[in-house]
Amino acid sequence: MMPWLYAGLGLLILLLAGDALVKGAVNLSLRVGIPALIVSLTIVAFGTSAPELLISLNAVLDHKPGLALGNVVGSNTANILLVLGVPALISGLYTSQCDTRKTYLFMIGASVIFIGLAFRGTFDMVAGLVLLALLGYVLADAFRDARNHRRACAAAALDPDDEEEVEGADPDMPWWQIFVFLVLGLVGLPLGADLLVDNASIIARRYGVSDSVIGLTLVALGTSLPELATTVMAALRRQADVALGNVIGSNLFNLLAIIGITTMIGEIPVDAEFLQFDLWVMLAASLLLGPFVFLKMDINRLWGIVLTVLYLVYVFVVLS
């Protein structure tokens, strides 16, 4: 039982440390005058992906690259099928009012390019530079949109920050508390990642499954918990744009930032199972969102059941 307990402890430390890092970084950035919308597009997005990034980096450094790739591919599949399925099952997601078409197309394009790079047999530094260049383009486009939004608000004599709610922002947070959050995040993330990766690998060996399978299931599901919690709350508050944007943005960062950065410290070979099955499941799950994005359909409870059941079937097949 100890590896399971230590893996659970590592996951808990990761989630708490990631939350602390986001709160500290957001409030530090706002204190030094960085606009709220820019903070949302960059620091919050990177911060919520920090657990996946630290796990992938640790996995490569520990010579367990299958865990790194499985974590990203499994998280993206879980984000769509489970993270959108469960909230829709609870209260429905009124996505017909959301406009996420451009970001969604970025996600599909990134997924196709990611699969194409995977067929080279390994994610090396060249592949990583391609992914990071794409990330740079996506961020530059987001900055352009943010700047245009602020100009439009200025022309209309509105304060753009009035409409921008940034996760973890607290205008009254004292400097010492910001510092504590930053330290807890920076210390906790590598500690939690190390605990989770090491003990997940022990569990994998004990049950005769590969690091890749553990990454696709146990680790991917664990690192998707923050997105699941955020999306459930957004659904209950009828903020479907937050829920859908959270999932699409998280998937983009997983593909481009996490694997892109990880390849800078070591190569990630691609197992045949990924090329034959898991990458295509990830792409198919991504394409499932198309009708909801372009045809302005709501993700109702029936679709919530369909998405959740599809995820359970996928996990069953992976573990079989």
PDB file of C-alpha atoms in Angstrom:
ATOM      1  CA  MET A   1       0.000   0.000   0.000  1.00  0.00           C
ATOM      2  CA  MET A   2       2.889   2.389   0.644  1.00  0.00           C
ATOM      3  CA  PRO A   3       3.602   3.212  -3.045  1.00  0.00           C
ATOM      4  CA  TRP A   4      -0.085   4.060  -3.498  1.00  0.00           C
ATOM      5  CA  LEU A   5      -0.031   6.286  -0.398  1.00  0.00           C
ATOM      6  CA  TYR A   6       3.185   8.016  -1.469  1.00  0.00           C
ATOM      7  CA  ALA A   7       1.841   8.494  -5.019  1.00  0.00           C
ATOM      8  CA  GLY A   8      -1.347   9.997  -3.570  1.00  0.00           C
ATOM      9  CA  LEU A   9       0.717  12.244  -1.295  1.00  0.00           C
ATOM     10  CA  GLY A  10       2.836  13.352  -4.258  1.00  0.00           C
ATOM     11  CA  LEU A  11      -0.299  14.181  -6.246  1.00  0.00           C
ATOM     12  CA  LEU A  12      -1.768  16.153  -3.325  1.00  0.00           C
ATOM     13  CA  ILE A  13       1.470  18.116  -2.897  1.00  0.00           C
ATOM     14  CA  LEU A  14       1.520  18.812  -6.656  1.00  0.00           C
ATOM     15  CA  LEU A  15      -2.039  20.141  -6.689  1.00  0.00           C
ATOM     16  CA  LEU A  16      -1.554  22.328  -3.590  1.00  0.00           C
ATOM     17  CA  ALA A  17       1.842  23.598  -4.765  1.00  0.00           C
ATOM     18  CA  GLY A  18       0.507  24.390  -8.242  1.00  0.00           C
ATOM     19  CA  ASP A  19      -2.367  26.361  -6.713  1.00  0.00           C
ATOM     20  CA  ALA A  20       0.048  28.227  -4.415  1.00  0.00           C
ATOM     21  CA  LEU A  21       2.366  29.092  -7.310  1.00  0.00           C
ATOM     22  CA  VAL A  22      -0.534  30.465  -9.380  1.00  0.00           C
ATOM     23  CA  LYS A  23      -1.773  32.642  -6.490  1.00  0.00           C
ATOM     24  CA  GLY A  24       1.699  33.958  -5.729  1.00  0.00           C
ATOM     25  CA  ALA A  25       2.647  34.632  -9.350  1.00  0.00           C
ATOM     26  CA  VAL A  26      -0.694  36.248 -10.225  1.00  0.00           C
ATOM     27  CA  ASN A  27      -0.642  38.657  -7.292  1.00  0.00           C
ATOM     28  CA  LEU A  28       3.051  39.490  -7.757  1.00  0.00           C
ATOM     29  CA  SER A  29       2.417  40.265 -11.434  1.00  0.00           C
ATOM     30  CA  LEU A  30      -0.612  42.431 -10.727  1.00  0.00           C
ATOM     31  CA  ARG A  31       1.298  44.282  -7.990  1.00  0.00           C
ATOM     32  CA  VAL A  32       4.074  45.238 -10.428  1.00  0.00           C
ATOM     33  CA  GLY A  33       1.556  46.489 -12.973  1.00  0.00           C
ATOM     34  CA  ILE A  34       1.097  43.659 -15.499  1.00  0.00           C
ATOM     35  CA  PRO A  35      -2.491  43.851 -16.875  1.00  0.00           C
ATOM     36  CA  ALA A  36      -4.973  41.263 -15.604  1.00  0.00           C
ATOM     37  CA  LEU A  37      -5.792  39.876 -19.042  1.00  0.00           C
ATOM     38  CA  ILE A  38      -2.111  39.288 -19.850  1.00  0.00           C
ATOM     39  CA  VAL A  39      -1.704  37.508 -16.507  1.00  0.00           C
ATOM     40  CA  SER A  40      -4.651  35.237 -17.363  1.00  0.00           C
ATOM     41  CA  LEU A  41      -3.236  34.362 -20.767  1.00  0.00           C
ATOM     42  CA  THR A  42       0.267  33.536 -19.552  1.00  0.00           C
ATOM     43  CA  ILE A  43       1.008  33.101 -15.848  1.00  0.00           C
ATOM     44  CA  VAL A  44      -2.246  31.333 -14.926  1.00  0.00           C
ATOM     45  CA  ALA A  45      -2.042  29.085 -17.989  1.00  0.00           C
ATOM     46  CA  PHE A  46       1.575  28.129 -17.275  1.00  0.00           C
ATOM     47  CA  GLY A  47       0.917  27.794 -13.560  1.00  0.00           C
ATOM     48  CA  THR A  48      -1.972  25.375 -13.921  1.00  0.00           C
ATOM     49  CA  SER A  49       0.183  23.263 -16.261  1.00  0.00           C
ATOM     50  CA  ALA A  50       3.096  23.230 -13.797  1.00  0.00           C
ATOM     51  CA  PRO A  51       2.263  19.781 -12.312  1.00  0.00           C
ATOM     52  CA  GLU A  52       2.259  18.153 -15.763  1.00  0.00           C
ATOM     53  CA  LEU A  53       5.494  19.957 -16.680  1.00  0.00           C
ATOM     54  CA  LEU A  54       7.331  18.898 -13.512  1.00  0.00           C
ATOM     55  CA  ILE A  55       6.142  15.293 -13.905  1.00  0.00           C
ATOM     56  CA  SER A  56       7.348  15.173 -17.505  1.00  0.00           C
ATOM     57  CA  LEU A  57      10.720  16.717 -16.643  1.00  0.00           C
ATOM     58  CA  ASN A  58      11.219  14.318 -13.725  1.00  0.00           C
ATOM     59  CA  ALA A  59      10.181  11.337 -15.843  1.00  0.00           C
ATOM     60  CA  VAL A  60      12.770  12.136 -18.527  1.00  0.00           C
ATOM     61  CA  LEU A  61      15.499  12.796 -15.960  1.00  0.00           C
ATOM     62  CA  ASP A  62      14.657   9.458 -14.290  1.00  0.00           C
ATOM     63  CA  HIS A  63      14.851   7.679 -17.693  1.00  0.00           C
ATOM     64  CA  LYS A  64      11.080   6.995 -17.772  1.00  0.00           C
ATOM     65  CA  PRO A  65      10.109   8.937 -20.921  1.00  0.00           C
ATOM     66  CA  GLY A  66       7.002   6.834 -21.525  1.00  0.00           C
ATOM     67  CA  LEU A  67       5.523   8.356 -18.386  1.00  0.00           C
ATOM     68  CA  ALA A  68       6.136  11.866 -19.747  1.00  0.00           C
ATOM     69  CA  LEU A  69       4.404  11.259 -23.077  1.00  0.00           C
ATOM     70  CA  GLY A  70       1.618   9.220 -21.486  1.00  0.00           C
ATOM     71  CA  ASN A  71       0.965  12.042 -19.038  1.00  0.00           C
ATOM     72  CA  VAL A  72       0.400  14.593 -21.822  1.00  0.00           C
ATOM     73  CA  VAL A  73      -1.610  12.374 -24.179  1.00  0.00           C
ATOM     74  CA  GLY A  74      -3.678  10.914 -21.344  1.00  0.00           C
ATOM     75  CA  SER A  75      -4.326  14.345 -19.805  1.00  0.00           C
ATOM     76  CA  ASN A  76      -5.583  15.760 -23.111  1.00  0.00           C
ATOM     77  CA  THR A  77      -7.963  12.830 -23.583  1.00  0.00           C
ATOM     78  CA  ALA A  78      -9.172  13.079 -19.973  1.00  0.00           C
ATOM     79  CA  ASN A  79      -9.620  16.853 -20.264  1.00  0.00           C
ATOM     80  CA  ILE A  80     -12.151  16.496 -23.069  1.00  0.00           C
ATOM     81  CA  LEU A  81     -13.981  13.275 -22.228  1.00  0.00           C
ATOM     82  CA  LEU A  82     -13.936  13.453 -18.421  1.00  0.00           C
ATOM     83  CA  VAL A  83     -13.364  17.097 -17.506  1.00  0.00           C
ATOM     84  CA  LEU A  84     -16.197  18.210 -19.821  1.00  0.00           C
ATOM     85  CA  GLY A  85     -18.268  15.037 -19.429  1.00  0.00           C
ATOM     86  CA  VAL A  86     -18.678  15.051 -15.634  1.00  0.00           C
ATOM     87  CA  PRO A  87     -19.771  18.723 -15.308  1.00  0.00           C
ATOM     88  CA  ALA A  88     -22.191  18.267 -18.217  1.00  0.00           C
ATOM     89  CA  LEU A  89     -23.541  15.210 -16.419  1.00  0.00           C
ATOM     90  CA  ILE A  90     -24.130  17.303 -13.293  1.00  0.00           C
ATOM     91  CA  SER A  91     -25.766  20.405 -14.719  1.00  0.00           C
ATOM     92  CA  GLY A  92     -25.109  20.674 -18.460  1.00  0.00           C
ATOM     93  CA  LEU A  93     -22.727  23.115 -20.164  1.00  0.00           C
ATOM     94  CA  TYR A  94     -24.375  25.929 -22.114  1.00  0.00           C
ATOM     95  CA  THR A  95     -21.617  26.181 -24.686  1.00  0.00           C
ATOM     96  CA  SER A  96     -23.886  27.563 -27.416  1.00  0.00           C
ATOM     97  CA  GLN A  97     -23.035  31.084 -26.206  1.00  0.00           C
ATOM     98  CA  CYS A  98     -19.251  30.555 -26.341  1.00  0.00           C
ATOM     99  CA  ASP A  99     -16.939  31.679 -29.131  1.00  0.00           C
ATOM    100  CA  THR A 100     -13.819  29.523 -28.916  1.00  0.00           C
ATOM    101  CA  ARG A 101     -13.473  28.797 -32.633  1.00  0.00           C
ATOM    102  CA  LYS A 102     -10.003  30.256 -33.149  1.00  0.00           C
ATOM    103  CA  THR A 103      -8.484  28.667 -30.040  1.00  0.00           C
ATOM    104  CA  TYR A 104     -10.138  25.364 -30.919  1.00  0.00           C
ATOM    105  CA  LEU A 105      -8.617  25.437 -34.402  1.00  0.00           C
ATOM    106  CA  PHE A 106      -5.231  26.136 -32.811  1.00  0.00           C
ATOM    107  CA  MET A 107      -5.734  23.050 -30.614  1.00  0.00           C
ATOM    108  CA  ILE A 108      -6.657  20.831 -33.569  1.00  0.00           C
ATOM    109  CA  GLY A 109      -3.731  22.135 -35.592  1.00  0.00           C
ATOM    110  CA  ALA A 110      -1.360  21.556 -32.662  1.00  0.00           C
ATOM    111  CA  SER A 111      -2.722  18.002 -32.241  1.00  0.00           C
ATOM    112  CA  VAL A 112      -2.181  17.153 -35.917  1.00  0.00           C
ATOM    113  CA  ILE A 113       1.362  18.573 -35.917  1.00  0.00           C
ATOM    114  CA  PHE A 114       2.107  16.760 -32.639  1.00  0.00           C
ATOM    115  CA  ILE A 115       1.017  13.431 -34.153  1.00  0.00           C
ATOM    116  CA  GLY A 116       3.059  14.132 -37.278  1.00  0.00           C
ATOM    117  CA  LEU A 117       6.152  14.763 -35.144  1.00  0.00           C
ATOM    118  CA  ALA A 118       5.452  11.575 -33.178  1.00  0.00           C
ATOM    119  CA  PHE A 119       5.767   9.525 -36.376  1.00  0.00           C
ATOM    120  CA  ARG A 120       9.431  10.574 -36.525  1.00  0.00           C
ATOM    121  CA  GLY A 121       9.853   8.016 -33.737  1.00  0.00           C
ATOM    122  CA  THR A 122      11.072  10.391 -31.059  1.00  0.00           C
ATOM    123  CA  PHE A 123      10.464  13.864 -29.703  1.00  0.00           C
ATOM    124  CA  ASP A 124      13.958  15.351 -29.880  1.00  0.00           C
ATOM    125  CA  MET A 125      15.196  18.928 -29.636  1.00  0.00           C
ATOM    126  CA  VAL A 126      14.179  19.658 -33.242  1.00  0.00           C
ATOM    127  CA  ALA A 127      10.586  18.566 -32.530  1.00  0.00           C
ATOM    128  CA  GLY A 128      10.670  20.538 -29.290  1.00  0.00           C
ATOM    129  CA  LEU A 129      11.740  23.711 -31.074  1.00  0.00           C
ATOM    130  CA  VAL A 130       8.879  23.278 -33.565  1.00  0.00           C
ATOM    131  CA  LEU A 131       6.384  22.930 -30.694  1.00  0.00           C
ATOM    132  CA  LEU A 132       7.823  25.925 -28.822  1.00  0.00           C
ATOM    133  CA  ALA A 133       7.712  28.039 -32.003  1.00  0.00           C
ATOM    134  CA  LEU A 134       4.016  27.175 -32.350  1.00  0.00           C
ATOM    135  CA  LEU A 135       3.506  28.089 -28.693  1.00  0.00           C
ATOM    136  CA  GLY A 136       5.175  31.447 -29.365  1.00  0.00           C
ATOM    137  CA  TYR A 137       2.764  32.078 -32.243  1.00  0.00           C
ATOM    138  CA  VAL A 138      -0.278  31.180 -30.113  1.00  0.00           C
ATOM    139  CA  LEU A 139       0.877  33.463 -27.292  1.00  0.00           C
ATOM    140  CA  ALA A 140       1.636  36.304 -29.718  1.00  0.00           C
ATOM    141  CA  ASP A 141      -1.875  35.974 -31.147  1.00  0.00           C
ATOM    142  CA  ALA A 142      -3.322  36.014 -27.620  1.00  0.00           C
ATOM    143  CA  PHE A 143      -1.351  39.194 -26.844  1.00  0.00           C
ATOM    144  CA  ARG A 144      -2.689  40.819 -30.030  1.00  0.00           C
ATOM    145  CA  ASP A 145      -6.245  39.931 -29.037  1.00  0.00           C
ATOM    146  CA  ALA A 146      -5.626  41.250 -25.511  1.00  0.00           C
ATOM    147  CA  ARG A 147      -4.216  44.528 -26.831  1.00  0.00           C
ATOM    148  CA  ASN A 148      -7.158  44.968 -29.224  1.00  0.00           C
ATOM    149  CA  HIS A 149      -9.570  44.231 -26.385  1.00  0.00           C
ATOM    150  CA  ARG A 150      -7.992  46.895 -24.184  1.00  0.00           C
ATOM    151  CA  ARG A 151      -7.987  49.444 -27.022  1.00  0.00           C
ATOM    152  CA  ALA A 152     -11.670  48.765 -27.681  1.00  0.00           C
ATOM    153  CA  CYS A 153     -12.427  49.226 -23.977  1.00  0.00           C
ATOM    154  CA  ALA A 154     -10.395  52.442 -23.903  1.00  0.00           C
ATOM    155  CA  ALA A 155     -12.299  53.782 -26.910  1.00  0.00           C
ATOM    156  CA  ALA A 156     -15.566  53.023 -25.136  1.00  0.00           C
ATOM    157  CA  ALA A 157     -14.273  54.619 -21.899  1.00  0.00           C
ATOM    158  CA  LEU A 158     -14.429  51.278 -20.062  1.00  0.00           C
ATOM    159  CA  ASP A 159     -11.897  49.751 -17.681  1.00  0.00           C
ATOM    160  CA  PRO A 160     -10.930  46.365 -19.232  1.00  0.00           C
ATOM    161  CA  ASP A 161      -9.863  45.026 -15.855  1.00  0.00           C
ATOM    162  CA  ASP A 162     -13.452  45.371 -14.627  1.00  0.00           C
ATOM    163  CA  GLU A 163     -14.426  42.415 -16.819  1.00  0.00           C
ATOM    164  CA  GLU A 164     -11.313  40.357 -16.223  1.00  0.00           C
ATOM    165  CA  GLU A 165     -11.505  37.911 -13.356  1.00  0.00           C
ATOM    166  CA  VAL A 166      -8.107  36.332 -12.786  1.00  0.00           C
ATOM    167  CA  GLU A 167      -7.858  33.059 -10.929  1.00  0.00           C
ATOM    168  CA  GLY A 168      -6.113  33.532  -7.573  1.00  0.00           C
ATOM    169  CA  ALA A 169      -6.177  37.355  -7.665  1.00  0.00           C
ATOM    170  CA  ASP A 170      -6.520  39.113  -4.299  1.00  0.00           C
ATOM    171  CA  PRO A 171      -5.874  42.887  -4.315  1.00  0.00           C
ATOM    172  CA  ASP A 172      -5.503  42.901  -0.519  1.00  0.00           C
ATOM    173  CA  MET A 173      -2.901  40.105  -0.305  1.00  0.00           C
ATOM    174  CA  PRO A 174       0.159  41.315   1.660  1.00  0.00           C
ATOM    175  CA  TRP A 175       3.680  41.013   0.234  1.00  0.00           C
ATOM    176  CA  TRP A 176       4.749  38.387   2.814  1.00  0.00           C
ATOM    177  CA  GLN A 177       1.851  36.124   1.796  1.00  0.00           C
ATOM    178  CA  ILE A 178       2.761  36.451  -1.897  1.00  0.00           C
ATOM    179  CA  PHE A 179       6.319  35.422  -1.008  1.00  0.00           C
ATOM    180  CA  VAL A 180       5.076  32.421   1.026  1.00  0.00           C
ATOM    181  CA  PHE A 181       2.867  31.228  -1.856  1.00  0.00           C
ATOM    182  CA  LEU A 182       5.781  31.487  -4.306  1.00  0.00           C
ATOM    183  CA  VAL A 183       8.138  29.549  -2.023  1.00  0.00           C
ATOM    184  CA  LEU A 184       5.548  26.840  -1.306  1.00  0.00           C
ATOM    185  CA  GLY A 185       4.899  26.457  -5.031  1.00  0.00           C
ATOM    186  CA  LEU A 186       8.538  26.355  -6.087  1.00  0.00           C
ATOM    187  CA  VAL A 187       9.484  23.882  -3.331  1.00  0.00           C
ATOM    188  CA  GLY A 188       6.351  21.739  -3.479  1.00  0.00           C
ATOM    189  CA  LEU A 189       6.166  21.166  -7.227  1.00  0.00           C
ATOM    190  CA  PRO A 190       9.465  19.270  -7.646  1.00  0.00           C
ATOM    191  CA  LEU A 191       8.888  17.387  -4.371  1.00  0.00           C
ATOM    192  CA  GLY A 192       5.402  16.272  -5.399  1.00  0.00           C
ATOM    193  CA  ALA A 193       6.491  15.388  -8.937  1.00  0.00           C
ATOM    194  CA  ASP A 194       9.371  13.268  -7.641  1.00  0.00           C
ATOM    195  CA  LEU A 195       7.122  11.389  -5.205  1.00  0.00           C
ATOM    196  CA  LEU A 196       4.448  10.750  -7.823  1.00  0.00           C
ATOM    197  CA  VAL A 197       6.780   9.656 -10.638  1.00  0.00           C
ATOM    198  CA  ASP A 198       8.879   7.326  -8.475  1.00  0.00           C
ATOM    199  CA  ASN A 199       5.930   5.601  -6.832  1.00  0.00           C
ATOM    200  CA  ALA A 200       3.841   5.435 -10.014  1.00  0.00           C
ATOM    201  CA  SER A 201       6.746   3.539 -11.597  1.00  0.00           C
ATOM    202  CA  ILE A 202       6.900   1.160  -8.610  1.00  0.00           C
ATOM    203  CA  ILE A 203       3.173   0.490  -9.020  1.00  0.00           C
ATOM    204  CA  ALA A 204       3.654  -0.080 -12.753  1.00  0.00           C
ATOM    205  CA  ARG A 205       6.378  -2.661 -12.199  1.00  0.00           C
ATOM    206  CA  ARG A 206       4.408  -4.385  -9.438  1.00  0.00           C
ATOM    207  CA  TYR A 207       1.354  -4.882 -11.646  1.00  0.00           C
ATOM    208  CA  GLY A 208       3.322  -5.643 -14.796  1.00  0.00           C
ATOM    209  CA  VAL A 209       2.182  -2.605 -16.774  1.00  0.00           C
ATOM    210  CA  SER A 210       4.400  -0.092 -18.534  1.00  0.00           C
ATOM    211  CA  ASP A 211       5.267   3.436 -17.456  1.00  0.00           C
ATOM    212  CA  SER A 212       3.344   4.630 -20.522  1.00  0.00           C
ATOM    213  CA  VAL A 213       0.119   3.001 -19.309  1.00  0.00           C
ATOM    214  CA  ILE A 214       0.525   4.489 -15.830  1.00  0.00           C
ATOM    215  CA  GLY A 215       1.102   7.889 -17.444  1.00  0.00           C
ATOM    216  CA  LEU A 216      -2.006   7.516 -19.609  1.00  0.00           C
ATOM    217  CA  THR A 217      -4.234   6.578 -16.662  1.00  0.00           C
ATOM    218  CA  LEU A 218      -3.172   7.157 -13.045  1.00  0.00           C
ATOM    219  CA  VAL A 219      -0.886  10.168 -13.581  1.00  0.00           C
ATOM    220  CA  ALA A 220      -2.995  11.742 -16.363  1.00  0.00           C
ATOM    221  CA  LEU A 221      -6.181  11.450 -14.312  1.00  0.00           C
ATOM    222  CA  GLY A 222      -4.470  12.915 -11.264  1.00  0.00           C
ATOM    223  CA  THR A 223      -3.056  15.928 -13.072  1.00  0.00           C
ATOM    224  CA  SER A 224      -6.472  16.580 -14.676  1.00  0.00           C
ATOM    225  CA  LEU A 225      -8.102  17.015 -11.257  1.00  0.00           C
ATOM    226  CA  PRO A 226      -7.495  20.817 -11.101  1.00  0.00           C
ATOM    227  CA  GLU A 227      -9.146  21.265 -14.509  1.00  0.00           C
ATOM    228  CA  LEU A 228     -12.020  18.988 -13.409  1.00  0.00           C
ATOM    229  CA  ALA A 229     -12.595  21.009 -10.222  1.00  0.00           C
ATOM    230  CA  THR A 230     -12.456  24.307 -12.133  1.00  0.00           C
ATOM    231  CA  THR A 231     -14.847  23.063 -14.812  1.00  0.00           C
ATOM    232  CA  VAL A 232     -17.375  21.651 -12.326  1.00  0.00           C
ATOM    233  CA  MET A 233     -17.505  25.014 -10.523  1.00  0.00           C
ATOM    234  CA  ALA A 234     -17.793  26.867 -13.839  1.00  0.00           C
ATOM    235  CA  ALA A 235     -20.688  24.603 -14.866  1.00  0.00           C
ATOM    236  CA  LEU A 236     -22.498  25.174 -11.572  1.00  0.00           C
ATOM    237  CA  ARG A 237     -22.055  28.947 -12.036  1.00  0.00           C
ATOM    238  CA  ARG A 238     -23.275  28.734 -15.664  1.00  0.00           C
ATOM    239  CA  GLN A 239     -19.855  29.926 -16.915  1.00  0.00           C
ATOM    240  CA  ALA A 240     -19.543  27.552 -19.858  1.00  0.00           C
ATOM    241  CA  ASP A 241     -17.022  29.813 -21.596  1.00  0.00           C
ATOM    242  CA  VAL A 242     -14.663  29.356 -18.640  1.00  0.00           C
ATOM    243  CA  ALA A 243     -15.141  25.579 -18.722  1.00  0.00           C
ATOM    244  CA  LEU A 244     -14.582  25.170 -22.460  1.00  0.00           C
ATOM    245  CA  GLY A 245     -11.756  27.707 -22.626  1.00  0.00           C
ATOM    246  CA  ASN A 246     -10.034  26.041 -19.666  1.00  0.00           C
ATOM    247  CA  VAL A 247      -9.989  22.654 -21.399  1.00  0.00           C
ATOM    248  CA  ILE A 248      -8.911  23.927 -24.823  1.00  0.00           C
ATOM    249  CA  GLY A 249      -6.187  26.142 -23.342  1.00  0.00           C
ATOM    250  CA  SER A 250      -4.900  23.366 -21.089  1.00  0.00           C
ATOM    251  CA  ASN A 251      -4.663  20.951 -24.021  1.00  0.00           C
ATOM    252  CA  LEU A 252      -2.761  23.499 -26.104  1.00  0.00           C
ATOM    253  CA  PHE A 253      -0.227  24.086 -23.346  1.00  0.00           C
ATOM    254  CA  ASN A 254       0.145  20.351 -22.703  1.00  0.00           C
ATOM    255  CA  LEU A 255       1.059  19.655 -26.337  1.00  0.00           C
ATOM    256  CA  LEU A 256       3.222  22.679 -27.082  1.00  0.00           C
ATOM    257  CA  ALA A 257       4.773  23.819 -23.813  1.00  0.00           C
ATOM    258  CA  ILE A 258       5.220  20.646 -21.779  1.00  0.00           C
ATOM    259  CA  ILE A 259       6.649  18.365 -24.465  1.00  0.00           C
ATOM    260  CA  GLY A 260       8.479  21.304 -26.078  1.00  0.00           C
ATOM    261  CA  ILE A 261      10.264  22.242 -22.845  1.00  0.00           C
ATOM    262  CA  THR A 262      10.870  18.627 -21.798  1.00  0.00           C
ATOM    263  CA  THR A 263      12.713  17.830 -25.043  1.00  0.00           C
ATOM    264  CA  MET A 264      15.270  20.498 -24.136  1.00  0.00           C
ATOM    265  CA  ILE A 265      16.639  18.192 -21.416  1.00  0.00           C
ATOM    266  CA  GLY A 266      16.202  14.803 -23.074  1.00  0.00           C
ATOM    267  CA  GLU A 267      14.616  12.888 -25.942  1.00  0.00           C
ATOM    268  CA  ILE A 268      11.235  11.182 -25.605  1.00  0.00           C
ATOM    269  CA  PRO A 269      10.956   8.011 -27.719  1.00  0.00           C
ATOM    270  CA  VAL A 270       7.452   7.199 -28.966  1.00  0.00           C
ATOM    271  CA  ASP A 271       6.220   3.655 -28.294  1.00  0.00           C
ATOM    272  CA  ALA A 272       4.324   1.876 -31.069  1.00  0.00           C
ATOM    273  CA  GLU A 273       1.165   1.786 -28.913  1.00  0.00           C
ATOM    274  CA  PHE A 274       0.959   5.571 -29.016  1.00  0.00           C
ATOM    275  CA  LEU A 275       1.174   5.630 -32.808  1.00  0.00           C
ATOM    276  CA  GLN A 276      -1.384   2.857 -33.220  1.00  0.00           C
ATOM    277  CA  PHE A 277      -4.004   3.890 -30.668  1.00  0.00           C
ATOM    278  CA  ASP A 278      -3.550   6.566 -27.985  1.00  0.00           C
ATOM    279  CA  LEU A 279      -2.648   9.529 -30.206  1.00  0.00           C
ATOM    280  CA  TRP A 280      -5.638   8.813 -32.452  1.00  0.00           C
ATOM    281  CA  VAL A 281      -7.968   8.604 -29.444  1.00  0.00           C
ATOM    282  CA  MET A 282      -6.659  12.003 -28.327  1.00  0.00           C
ATOM    283  CA  LEU A 283      -7.323  13.470 -31.797  1.00  0.00           C
ATOM    284  CA  ALA A 284     -10.770  11.849 -32.040  1.00  0.00           C
ATOM    285  CA  ALA A 285     -11.728  13.240 -28.619  1.00  0.00           C
ATOM    286  CA  SER A 286     -10.583  16.694 -29.762  1.00  0.00           C
ATOM    287  CA  LEU A 287     -12.647  16.457 -32.953  1.00  0.00           C
ATOM    288  CA  LEU A 288     -15.715  15.525 -30.886  1.00  0.00           C
ATOM    289  CA  LEU A 289     -15.803  19.126 -29.668  1.00  0.00           C
ATOM    290  CA  GLY A 290     -16.209  20.438 -33.241  1.00  0.00           C
ATOM    291  CA  PRO A 291     -20.037  20.462 -33.344  1.00  0.00           C
ATOM    292  CA  PHE A 292     -20.240  22.204 -29.968  1.00  0.00           C
ATOM    293  CA  VAL A 293     -17.761  24.876 -31.074  1.00  0.00           C
ATOM    294  CA  PHE A 294     -18.991  25.542 -34.632  1.00  0.00           C
ATOM    295  CA  LEU A 295     -22.695  24.619 -34.491  1.00  0.00           C
ATOM    296  CA  LYS A 296     -23.289  26.370 -31.153  1.00  0.00           C
ATOM    297  CA  MET A 297     -24.575  23.210 -29.469  1.00  0.00           C
ATOM    298  CA  ASP A 298     -24.893  22.830 -25.694  1.00  0.00           C
ATOM    299  CA  ILE A 299     -23.143  19.921 -23.995  1.00  0.00           C
ATOM    300  CA  ASN A 300     -26.270  18.611 -22.267  1.00  0.00           C
ATOM    301  CA  ARG A 301     -26.572  15.767 -19.753  1.00  0.00           C
ATOM    302  CA  LEU A 302     -26.944  13.153 -22.509  1.00  0.00           C
ATOM    303  CA  TRP A 303     -23.674  14.270 -24.072  1.00  0.00           C
ATOM    304  CA  GLY A 304     -22.164  14.298 -20.592  1.00  0.00           C
ATOM    305  CA  ILE A 305     -23.041  10.620 -20.251  1.00  0.00           C
ATOM    306  CA  VAL A 306     -21.602   9.848 -23.703  1.00  0.00           C
ATOM    307  CA  LEU A 307     -18.303  11.620 -23.008  1.00  0.00           C
ATOM    308  CA  THR A 308     -17.884  10.085 -19.536  1.00  0.00           C
ATOM    309  CA  VAL A 309     -18.657   6.561 -20.769  1.00  0.00           C
ATOM    310  CA  LEU A 310     -16.213   6.991 -23.668  1.00  0.00           C
ATOM    311  CA  TYR A 311     -13.476   7.882 -21.182  1.00  0.00           C
ATOM    312  CA  LEU A 312     -14.236   4.868 -18.988  1.00  0.00           C
ATOM    313  CA  VAL A 313     -14.130   2.615 -22.069  1.00  0.00           C
ATOM    314  CA  TYR A 314     -10.785   4.137 -23.089  1.00  0.00           C
ATOM    315  CA  VAL A 315      -9.260   3.504 -19.646  1.00  0.00           C
ATOM    316  CA  PHE A 316     -10.585  -0.068 -19.677  1.00  0.00           C
ATOM    317  CA  VAL A 317      -9.009  -0.716 -23.095  1.00  0.00           C
ATOM    318  CA  VAL A 318      -5.660   0.817 -22.029  1.00  0.00           C
ATOM    319  CA  LEU A 319      -5.537  -1.302 -18.875  1.00  0.00           C
ATOM    320  CA  SER A 320      -6.648  -4.517 -20.597  1.00  0.00           C
TER     321      SER A 320
END
